[in-house]
Each structure stands twice: as C-alpha cells, then as structure tokens.
mmCIF file with all atom_site columns, C-alpha atoms in Angstrom:
data_model
loop_
_atom_site.group_PDB
_atom_site.id
_atom_site.type_symbol
_atom_site.label_atom_id
_atom_site.label_alt_id
_atom_site.label_comp_id
_atom_site.label_asym_id
_atom_site.label_entity_id
_atom_site.label_seq_id
_atom_site.pdbx_PDB_ins_code
_atom_site.Cartn_x
_atom_site.Cartn_y
_atom_site.Cartn_z
_atom_site.occupancy
_atom_site.B_iso_or_equiv
_atom_site.pdbx_formal_charge
_atom_site.auth_seq_id
_atom_site.auth_comp_id
_atom_site.auth_asym_id
_atom_site.auth_atom_id
_atom_site.pdbx_PDB_model_num
ATOM 1   C CA . MET A 1 1   ? -24.497 140.558 156.321 1.00 84.00 ? 1   MET A CA 1
ATOM 2   C CA . PRO A 1 2   ? -21.131 137.028 155.102 1.00 94.00 ? 2   PRO A CA 1
ATOM 3   C CA . THR A 1 3   ? -19.071 138.427 151.983 1.00 96.00 ? 3   THR A CA 1
ATOM 4   C CA . ALA A 1 4   ? -17.225 135.575 149.884 1.00 96.00 ? 4   ALA A CA 1
ATOM 5   C CA . LEU A 1 5   ? -14.567 135.723 147.011 1.00 95.00 ? 5   LEU A CA 1
ATOM 6   C CA . LYS A 1 6   ? -15.765 133.988 144.258 1.00 94.00 ? 6   LYS A CA 1
ATOM 7   C CA . GLU A 1 7   ? -13.422 130.987 143.122 1.00 94.00 ? 7   GLU A CA 1
ATOM 8   C CA . TRP A 1 8   ? -13.340 127.886 140.691 1.00 91.00 ? 8   TRP A CA 1
ATOM 9   C CA . ALA A 1 9   ? -14.489 124.581 142.873 1.00 92.00 ? 9   ALA A CA 1
ATOM 10  C CA . THR A 1 10  ? -11.132 122.813 141.249 1.00 92.00 ? 10  THR A CA 1
ATOM 11  C CA . THR A 1 11  ? -8.818  125.427 142.644 1.00 94.00 ? 11  THR A CA 1
ATOM 12  C CA . CYS A 1 12  ? -11.787 125.565 146.202 1.00 96.00 ? 12  CYS A CA 1
ATOM 13  C CA . ASP A 1 13  ? -11.243 122.064 146.685 1.00 96.00 ? 13  ASP A CA 1
ATOM 14  C CA . HIS A 1 14  ? -6.728  121.999 146.117 1.00 96.00 ? 14  HIS A CA 1
ATOM 15  C CA . LEU A 1 15  ? -7.401  125.278 148.761 1.00 97.00 ? 15  LEU A CA 1
ATOM 16  C CA . ARG A 1 16  ? -9.354  122.687 151.170 1.00 97.00 ? 16  ARG A CA 1
ATOM 17  C CA . ARG A 1 17  ? -6.887  119.660 151.195 1.00 97.00 ? 17  ARG A CA 1
ATOM 18  C CA . GLY A 1 18  ? -4.078  121.917 151.762 1.00 97.00 ? 18  GLY A CA 1
ATOM 19  C CA . GLN A 1 19  ? -2.513  121.556 148.503 1.00 95.00 ? 19  GLN A CA 1
ATOM 20  C CA . HIS A 1 20  ? -2.620  125.374 147.363 1.00 96.00 ? 20  HIS A CA 1
ATOM 21  C CA . THR A 1 21  ? -2.407  128.298 149.572 1.00 96.00 ? 21  THR A CA 1
ATOM 22  C CA . LEU A 1 22  ? -1.309  131.301 147.214 1.00 98.00 ? 22  LEU A CA 1
ATOM 23  C CA . LEU A 1 23  ? -4.628  133.277 144.642 1.00 97.00 ? 23  LEU A CA 1
ATOM 24  C CA . LEU A 1 24  ? -4.083  134.608 141.161 1.00 97.00 ? 24  LEU A CA 1
ATOM 25  C CA . ARG A 1 25  ? -6.728  137.482 140.443 1.00 94.00 ? 25  ARG A CA 1
ATOM 26  C CA . LYS A 1 26  ? -6.659  139.828 137.782 1.00 89.00 ? 26  LYS A CA 1
ATOM 27  C CA . GLY A 1 27  ? -10.564 140.832 138.139 1.00 67.00 ? 27  GLY A CA 1
ATOM 28  C CA . GLY A 1 28  ? -14.263 139.711 136.353 1.00 60.00 ? 28  GLY A CA 1
ATOM 29  C CA . ILE A 1 29  ? -15.186 141.653 134.035 1.00 53.00 ? 29  ILE A CA 1
ATOM 30  C CA . GLN A 1 30  ? -17.853 143.108 135.755 1.00 54.00 ? 30  GLN A CA 1
ATOM 31  C CA . GLU A 1 31  ? -15.331 145.318 137.878 1.00 57.00 ? 31  GLU A CA 1
ATOM 32  C CA . LYS A 1 32  ? -14.840 147.026 134.485 1.00 60.00 ? 32  LYS A CA 1
ATOM 33  C CA . ARG A 1 33  ? -10.724 149.320 134.762 1.00 64.00 ? 33  ARG A CA 1
ATOM 34  C CA . SER A 1 34  ? -10.789 148.556 138.427 1.00 67.00 ? 34  SER A CA 1
ATOM 35  C CA . GLY A 1 35  ? -9.779  145.121 137.932 1.00 76.00 ? 35  GLY A CA 1
ATOM 36  C CA . PHE A 1 36  ? -9.368  142.733 141.835 1.00 83.00 ? 36  PHE A CA 1
ATOM 37  C CA . ILE A 1 37  ? -9.656  144.962 144.668 1.00 86.00 ? 37  ILE A CA 1
ATOM 38  C CA . LEU A 1 38  ? -8.756  143.074 148.386 1.00 89.00 ? 38  LEU A CA 1
ATOM 39  C CA . GLN A 1 39  ? -11.842 144.920 149.913 1.00 89.00 ? 39  GLN A CA 1
ATOM 40  C CA . HIS A 1 40  ? -12.003 141.873 152.234 1.00 94.00 ? 40  HIS A CA 1
ATOM 41  C CA . PHE A 1 41  ? -9.073  139.740 154.083 1.00 96.00 ? 41  PHE A CA 1
ATOM 42  C CA . ASP A 1 42  ? -11.091 137.729 155.822 1.00 97.00 ? 42  ASP A CA 1
ATOM 43  C CA . PHE A 1 43  ? -13.955 136.368 153.857 1.00 97.00 ? 43  PHE A CA 1
ATOM 44  C CA . PHE A 1 44  ? -15.425 132.869 152.932 1.00 97.00 ? 44  PHE A CA 1
ATOM 45  C CA . LEU A 1 45  ? -15.052 131.081 149.648 1.00 98.00 ? 45  LEU A CA 1
ATOM 46  C CA . TYR A 1 46  ? -17.923 130.825 146.621 1.00 96.00 ? 46  TYR A CA 1
ATOM 47  C CA . PRO A 1 47  ? -16.954 128.095 144.703 1.00 95.00 ? 47  PRO A CA 1
ATOM 48  C CA . THR A 1 48  ? -18.688 128.288 141.121 1.00 91.00 ? 48  THR A CA 1
ATOM 49  C CA . VAL A 1 49  ? -17.558 126.475 137.397 1.00 78.00 ? 49  VAL A CA 1
ATOM 50  C CA . PHE A 1 50  ? -18.087 129.697 136.047 1.00 51.00 ? 50  PHE A CA 1
ATOM 51  C CA . HIS A 1 51  ? -15.332 129.784 133.352 1.00 49.00 ? 51  HIS A CA 1
ATOM 52  C CA . GLN A 1 52  ? -13.830 126.999 135.381 1.00 46.00 ? 52  GLN A CA 1
ATOM 53  C CA . HIS A 1 53  ? -12.882 125.082 131.757 1.00 49.00 ? 53  HIS A CA 1
ATOM 54  C CA . ARG A 1 54  ? -11.184 121.406 132.769 1.00 48.00 ? 54  ARG A CA 1
ATOM 55  C CA . GLN A 1 55  ? -7.797  121.822 130.455 1.00 45.00 ? 55  GLN A CA 1
ATOM 56  C CA . LEU A 1 56  ? -7.705  125.088 132.286 1.00 51.00 ? 56  LEU A CA 1
ATOM 57  C CA . VAL A 1 57  ? -6.856  123.978 136.327 1.00 52.00 ? 57  VAL A CA 1
ATOM 58  C CA . THR A 1 58  ? -3.454  121.900 137.091 1.00 50.00 ? 58  THR A CA 1
ATOM 59  C CA . PRO A 1 59  ? -3.691  118.524 137.689 1.00 51.00 ? 59  PRO A CA 1
ATOM 60  C CA . PRO A 1 60  ? -4.874  117.628 140.383 1.00 48.00 ? 60  PRO A CA 1
ATOM 61  C CA . GLU A 1 61  ? -7.905  118.495 138.239 1.00 47.00 ? 61  GLU A CA 1
ATOM 62  C CA . THR A 1 62  ? -10.358 116.045 138.159 1.00 46.00 ? 62  THR A CA 1
ATOM 63  C CA . SER A 1 63  ? -12.478 116.174 142.116 1.00 49.00 ? 63  SER A CA 1
ATOM 64  C CA . PRO A 1 64  ? -14.257 113.854 143.500 1.00 47.00 ? 64  PRO A CA 1
ATOM 65  C CA . THR A 1 65  ? -15.932 116.471 145.532 1.00 49.00 ? 65  THR A CA 1
ATOM 66  C CA . ALA A 1 66  ? -15.706 120.155 142.754 1.00 47.00 ? 66  ALA A CA 1
ATOM 67  C CA . PRO A 1 67  ? -18.829 120.451 140.297 1.00 48.00 ? 67  PRO A CA 1
ATOM 68  C CA . VAL A 1 68  ? -18.403 120.806 136.561 1.00 47.00 ? 68  VAL A CA 1
ATOM 69  C CA . THR A 1 69  ? -21.703 123.075 136.328 1.00 50.00 ? 69  THR A CA 1
ATOM 70  C CA . GLU A 1 70  ? -23.637 125.021 138.007 1.00 60.00 ? 70  GLU A CA 1
ATOM 71  C CA . SER A 1 71  ? -26.118 123.797 140.624 1.00 72.00 ? 71  SER A CA 1
ATOM 72  C CA . THR A 1 72  ? -29.583 125.538 142.084 1.00 85.00 ? 72  THR A CA 1
ATOM 73  C CA . SER A 1 73  ? -27.258 125.126 145.493 1.00 90.00 ? 73  SER A CA 1
ATOM 74  C CA . VAL A 1 74  ? -23.504 125.645 146.699 1.00 93.00 ? 74  VAL A CA 1
ATOM 75  C CA . THR A 1 75  ? -21.405 124.018 149.204 1.00 93.00 ? 75  THR A CA 1
ATOM 76  C CA . ILE A 1 76  ? -20.181 126.743 151.807 1.00 95.00 ? 76  ILE A CA 1
ATOM 77  C CA . ASP A 1 77  ? -16.677 125.052 153.795 1.00 97.00 ? 77  ASP A CA 1
ATOM 78  C CA . LEU A 1 78  ? -13.858 127.306 153.311 1.00 98.00 ? 78  LEU A CA 1
ATOM 79  C CA . TYR A 1 79  ? -12.981 130.892 155.192 1.00 98.00 ? 79  TYR A CA 1
ATOM 80  C CA . ALA A 1 80  ? -10.548 132.358 154.534 1.00 98.00 ? 80  ALA A CA 1
ATOM 81  C CA . GLN A 1 81  ? -7.598  134.844 155.624 1.00 98.00 ? 81  GLN A CA 1
ATOM 82  C CA . VAL A 1 82  ? -5.390  136.754 154.096 1.00 98.00 ? 82  VAL A CA 1
ATOM 83  C CA . GLU A 1 83  ? -2.363  136.708 155.646 1.00 98.00 ? 83  GLU A CA 1
ATOM 84  C CA . GLN A 1 84  ? -0.205  138.581 153.223 1.00 97.00 ? 84  GLN A CA 1
ATOM 85  C CA . SER A 1 85  ? -1.143  139.934 149.252 1.00 96.00 ? 85  SER A CA 1
ATOM 86  C CA . TRP A 1 86  ? 1.175   140.955 146.160 1.00 97.00 ? 86  TRP A CA 1
ATOM 87  C CA . CYS A 1 87  ? 1.045   143.220 143.347 1.00 94.00 ? 87  CYS A CA 1
ATOM 88  C CA . VAL A 1 88  ? 3.667   141.223 140.479 1.00 97.00 ? 88  VAL A CA 1
ATOM 89  C CA . ARG A 1 89  ? 4.422   143.166 137.723 1.00 97.00 ? 89  ARG A CA 1
ATOM 90  C CA . GLU A 1 90  ? 6.481   140.901 136.642 1.00 97.00 ? 90  GLU A CA 1
ATOM 91  C CA . LEU A 1 91  ? 5.674   137.925 134.567 1.00 97.00 ? 91  LEU A CA 1
ATOM 92  C CA . GLU A 1 92  ? 9.028   135.712 135.516 1.00 95.00 ? 92  GLU A CA 1
ATOM 93  C CA . ARG A 1 93  ? 8.448   136.196 139.049 1.00 97.00 ? 93  ARG A CA 1
ATOM 94  C CA . LEU A 1 94  ? 4.978   135.045 138.389 1.00 98.00 ? 94  LEU A CA 1
ATOM 95  C CA . ARG A 1 95  ? 6.469   131.214 137.037 1.00 96.00 ? 95  ARG A CA 1
ATOM 96  C CA . THR A 1 96  ? 8.583   131.024 140.396 1.00 97.00 ? 96  THR A CA 1
ATOM 97  C CA . LEU A 1 97  ? 4.485   130.511 142.185 1.00 98.00 ? 97  LEU A CA 1
ATOM 98  C CA . SER A 1 98  ? 4.266   127.426 140.265 1.00 95.00 ? 98  SER A CA 1
ATOM 99  C CA . GLY A 1 99  ? 3.127   124.238 142.170 1.00 95.00 ? 99  GLY A CA 1
ATOM 100 C CA . LEU A 1 100 ? 2.002   126.762 145.302 1.00 97.00 ? 100 LEU A CA 1
ATOM 101 C CA . HIS A 1 101 ? -1.593  128.621 142.895 1.00 96.00 ? 101 HIS A CA 1
ATOM 102 C CA . SER A 1 102 ? -3.829  125.748 141.031 1.00 93.00 ? 102 SER A CA 1
ATOM 103 C CA . LEU A 1 103 ? -2.783  127.795 137.868 1.00 93.00 ? 103 LEU A CA 1
ATOM 104 C CA . PRO A 1 104 ? -1.167  126.012 135.376 1.00 93.00 ? 104 PRO A CA 1
ATOM 105 C CA . TRP A 1 105 ? 2.011   128.449 132.965 1.00 95.00 ? 105 TRP A CA 1
ATOM 106 C CA . PRO A 1 106 ? -0.093  130.304 130.493 1.00 94.00 ? 106 PRO A CA 1
ATOM 107 C CA . MET A 1 107 ? -3.336  130.660 132.251 1.00 92.00 ? 107 MET A CA 1
ATOM 108 C CA . VAL A 1 108 ? -1.144  132.822 134.097 1.00 96.00 ? 108 VAL A CA 1
ATOM 109 C CA . GLU A 1 109 ? -0.425  134.067 131.006 1.00 96.00 ? 109 GLU A CA 1
ATOM 110 C CA . ASP A 1 110 ? -2.495  134.947 130.062 1.00 94.00 ? 110 ASP A CA 1
ATOM 111 C CA . ARG A 1 111 ? -4.664  136.734 132.965 1.00 92.00 ? 111 ARG A CA 1
ATOM 112 C CA . PHE A 1 112 ? -1.472  138.884 134.008 1.00 96.00 ? 112 PHE A CA 1
ATOM 113 C CA . HIS A 1 113 ? -1.656  140.464 130.406 1.00 95.00 ? 113 HIS A CA 1
ATOM 114 C CA . TYR A 1 114 ? -5.298  140.520 130.564 1.00 88.00 ? 114 TYR A CA 1
ATOM 115 C CA . ARG A 1 115 ? -7.036  143.936 129.008 1.00 86.00 ? 115 ARG A CA 1
ATOM 116 C CA . ASP A 1 116 ? -3.938  144.970 128.453 1.00 89.00 ? 116 ASP A CA 1
ATOM 117 C CA . LYS A 1 117 ? -2.708  145.872 132.263 1.00 90.00 ? 117 LYS A CA 1
ATOM 118 C CA . PRO A 1 118 ? 0.449   143.750 133.347 1.00 95.00 ? 118 PRO A CA 1
ATOM 119 C CA . TYR A 1 119 ? 0.086   142.300 136.583 1.00 94.00 ? 119 TYR A CA 1
ATOM 120 C CA . LEU A 1 120 ? -1.401  140.135 138.382 1.00 96.00 ? 120 LEU A CA 1
ATOM 121 C CA . ASP A 1 121 ? -2.744  140.185 142.521 1.00 94.00 ? 121 ASP A CA 1
ATOM 122 C CA . VAL A 1 122 ? -1.037  137.612 144.739 1.00 97.00 ? 122 VAL A CA 1
ATOM 123 C CA . LEU A 1 123 ? -2.493  136.852 147.735 1.00 97.00 ? 123 LEU A CA 1
ATOM 124 C CA . LEU A 1 124 ? -2.211  134.653 150.714 1.00 98.00 ? 124 LEU A CA 1
ATOM 125 C CA . VAL A 1 125 ? -4.331  132.499 151.966 1.00 98.00 ? 125 VAL A CA 1
ATOM 126 C CA . ARG A 1 126 ? -4.857  130.373 155.630 1.00 99.00 ? 126 ARG A CA 1
ATOM 127 C CA . ILE A 1 127 ? -7.420  127.964 154.962 1.00 99.00 ? 127 ILE A CA 1
ATOM 128 C CA . PHE A 1 128 ? -9.914  126.809 157.117 1.00 98.00 ? 128 PHE A CA 1
ATOM 129 C CA . ARG A 1 129 ? -12.287 124.587 157.602 1.00 97.00 ? 129 ARG A CA 1
ATOM 130 C CA . SER A 1 130 ? -15.811 125.673 158.405 1.00 94.00 ? 130 SER A CA 1
ATOM 131 C CA . ARG A 1 131 ? -19.146 123.956 159.668 1.00 90.00 ? 131 ARG A CA 1
ATOM 132 C CA . LEU A 1 132 ? -21.116 122.946 156.175 1.00 91.00 ? 132 LEU A CA 1
ATOM 133 C CA . THR A 1 133 ? -23.102 124.680 155.322 1.00 91.00 ? 133 THR A CA 1
ATOM 134 C CA . ILE A 1 134 ? -25.154 124.991 151.880 1.00 92.00 ? 134 ILE A CA 1
ATOM 135 C CA . ILE A 1 135 ? -26.932 127.749 151.158 1.00 91.00 ? 135 ILE A CA 1
ATOM 136 C CA . GLU A 1 136 ? -28.557 128.840 147.321 1.00 90.00 ? 136 GLU A CA 1
ATOM 137 C CA . ASN A 1 137 ? -27.519 129.711 144.131 1.00 90.00 ? 137 ASN A CA 1
ATOM 138 C CA . ARG A 1 138 ? -29.088 133.298 143.851 1.00 86.00 ? 138 ARG A CA 1
ATOM 139 C CA . PRO A 1 139 ? -29.025 134.840 140.855 1.00 82.00 ? 139 PRO A CA 1
ATOM 140 C CA . GLU A 1 140 ? -27.529 138.480 141.995 1.00 85.00 ? 140 GLU A CA 1
ATOM 141 C CA . TYR A 1 141 ? -23.884 135.544 143.078 1.00 84.00 ? 141 TYR A CA 1
ATOM 142 C CA . ALA A 1 142 ? -24.031 134.921 139.139 1.00 83.00 ? 142 ALA A CA 1
ATOM 143 C CA . GLY A 1 143 ? -21.284 136.829 136.456 1.00 80.00 ? 143 GLY A CA 1
ATOM 144 C CA . CYS A 1 144 ? -18.687 137.672 136.564 1.00 78.00 ? 144 CYS A CA 1
ATOM 145 C CA . HIS A 1 145 ? -18.084 139.596 139.703 1.00 78.00 ? 145 HIS A CA 1
ATOM 146 C CA . SER A 1 146 ? -15.187 138.539 142.170 1.00 87.00 ? 146 SER A CA 1
ATOM 147 C CA . TRP A 1 147 ? -17.109 139.515 145.984 1.00 91.00 ? 147 TRP A CA 1
ATOM 148 C CA . VAL A 1 148 ? -20.441 138.521 146.737 1.00 92.00 ? 148 VAL A CA 1
ATOM 149 C CA . GLN A 1 149 ? -22.298 138.645 149.704 1.00 93.00 ? 149 GLN A CA 1
ATOM 150 C CA . LEU A 1 150 ? -24.207 137.089 151.119 1.00 93.00 ? 150 LEU A CA 1
ATOM 151 C CA . GLU A 1 151 ? -27.936 136.800 151.881 1.00 91.00 ? 151 GLU A CA 1
ATOM 152 C CA . GLU A 1 152 ? -27.367 133.307 154.607 1.00 90.00 ? 152 GLU A CA 1
ATOM 153 C CA . ASP A 1 153 ? -25.949 134.070 157.430 1.00 90.00 ? 153 ASP A CA 1
ATOM 154 C CA . ILE A 1 154 ? -22.863 130.750 158.061 1.00 91.00 ? 154 ILE A CA 1
ATOM 155 C CA . PRO A 1 155 ? -21.489 130.662 161.734 1.00 89.00 ? 155 PRO A CA 1
ATOM 156 C CA . LEU A 1 156 ? -17.550 131.379 162.092 1.00 91.00 ? 156 LEU A CA 1
ATOM 157 C CA . THR A 1 157 ? -17.547 128.750 164.728 1.00 90.00 ? 157 THR A CA 1
ATOM 158 C CA . GLY A 1 158 ? -15.836 125.318 165.343 1.00 92.00 ? 158 GLY A CA 1
ATOM 159 C CA . LEU A 1 159 ? -12.624 126.494 162.456 1.00 96.00 ? 159 LEU A CA 1
ATOM 160 C CA . LYS A 1 160 ? -10.142 124.311 161.327 1.00 97.00 ? 160 LYS A CA 1
ATOM 161 C CA . PRO A 1 161 ? -6.687  125.013 160.052 1.00 98.00 ? 161 PRO A CA 1
ATOM 162 C CA . VAL A 1 162 ? -6.155  122.833 156.552 1.00 98.00 ? 162 VAL A CA 1
ATOM 163 C CA . ILE A 1 163 ? -2.719  122.906 156.828 1.00 98.00 ? 163 ILE A CA 1
ATOM 164 C CA . LYS A 1 164 ? -1.147  122.868 160.393 1.00 98.00 ? 164 LYS A CA 1
ATOM 165 C CA . ASP A 1 165 ? 0.150   126.547 162.148 1.00 98.00 ? 165 ASP A CA 1
ATOM 166 C CA . SER A 1 166 ? 3.829   125.191 162.085 1.00 98.00 ? 166 SER A CA 1
ATOM 167 C CA . ASP A 1 167 ? 3.946   124.413 157.874 1.00 98.00 ? 167 ASP A CA 1
ATOM 168 C CA . PHE A 1 168 ? 1.896   127.460 156.784 1.00 98.00 ? 168 PHE A CA 1
ATOM 169 C CA . GLU A 1 169 ? 4.993   129.686 158.314 1.00 98.00 ? 169 GLU A CA 1
ATOM 170 C CA . GLN A 1 170 ? 7.217   128.140 156.368 1.00 98.00 ? 170 GLN A CA 1
ATOM 171 C CA . LEU A 1 171 ? 5.371   128.176 153.704 1.00 97.00 ? 171 LEU A CA 1
ATOM 172 C CA . HIS A 1 172 ? 5.202   132.235 154.169 1.00 97.00 ? 172 HIS A CA 1
ATOM 173 C CA . GLU A 1 173 ? 8.412   132.668 154.125 1.00 98.00 ? 173 GLU A CA 1
ATOM 174 C CA . ARG A 1 174 ? 8.949   130.716 151.247 1.00 97.00 ? 174 ARG A CA 1
ATOM 175 C CA . VAL A 1 175 ? 6.748   132.790 148.769 1.00 98.00 ? 175 VAL A CA 1
ATOM 176 C CA . ARG A 1 176 ? 7.362   135.714 150.545 1.00 97.00 ? 176 ARG A CA 1
ATOM 177 C CA . GLY A 1 177 ? 11.266  134.879 150.077 1.00 97.00 ? 177 GLY A CA 1
ATOM 178 C CA . LEU A 1 178 ? 9.869   134.471 146.175 1.00 96.00 ? 178 LEU A CA 1
ATOM 179 C CA . LEU A 1 179 ? 8.054   137.851 146.122 1.00 95.00 ? 179 LEU A CA 1
ATOM 180 C CA . HIS A 1 180 ? 10.537  139.753 147.603 1.00 84.00 ? 180 HIS A CA 1
#
C-alpha cells in the first residue's frame, strides 16, 4: 500500500507549480506528544482542506485547482522525495525561508510555538508529477494526522520532476546555506 502525507490542497498546488520546495511540519492533534515524525522519505501527497483557511496561506492563495471543501474523492498526482530535513529550534532562522514555503509568518509562528514546544521540522522536498489517480476520500483518511496508508494502488511509472535538476540543486544549496 502506498503512503501519503496529508498537506493543504493550496500547498500542494504551489508545489505542483514549482513555486515552493519546503514543507513546515509540527504534527497533528492525533499524533499526540510525539508530534510529526518523518516516517517516510518518499510518498504521495494527499491534498486536504482540513484546517486550511484562505487567510492562512501565502499568495497565490486563490488557486483554480485547490478545492475549498472536502470531497468524496481525492485526486493524487504528486509524489515527493525528501532530499533533506532539519529540526529548526530558532524562530528567526525560519524567517529566512520566506518564499520557499506556503505559510505566512503568523502561521509559522503559531506552528513553531504549538504545544509550548518551540521548533518546526523543515522538509526540502523534490516534487514529481505522477499519473493522475482519483481515489475515494475514505473515513480512515480523515482527521488531524500527517500520514495515511492508501488502499488504492498508485503506479510510480512516468514520474516527472516539476523543477529541473539544475534549478532544484541551486534551491537545495540555498536552503542548506540558510539552515546551516
């Protein structure tokens, strides 16, 4: 069974268009005290609007492909590979990442301080377009947790990177320089 990381639909749209390369994670309510754990280094992205509010994402927040309400089906068309991850414990270091992720600064601050544990996990992800697959939005996929095991089989053939290799390597070097 393939694994998917739940992410806001608008963030998925930004990743799909190559506008962002970072995910900032803290963990869902159902993940209790452990918070977000990077269990997988390659996974599909499961777009969701759970907790997504238009004022909580950076422009272009109005996306023609990002849904605003949950549906009975979900379109899976993005595959991610984590190239590098960091646990950032200094809020000001996160400010330097503006424009590389889809969260506005107030949301970054809120997530950073969530549960009185000051940190955020930063994931540099390489995004690939996969064959468009529509799956059922099952009840077991619902809720405030990061990872889902998909019941449907999704082929990994024909993956195409959304950012050219050379451009992605430059972005990787830039982020590495900002976080080291």
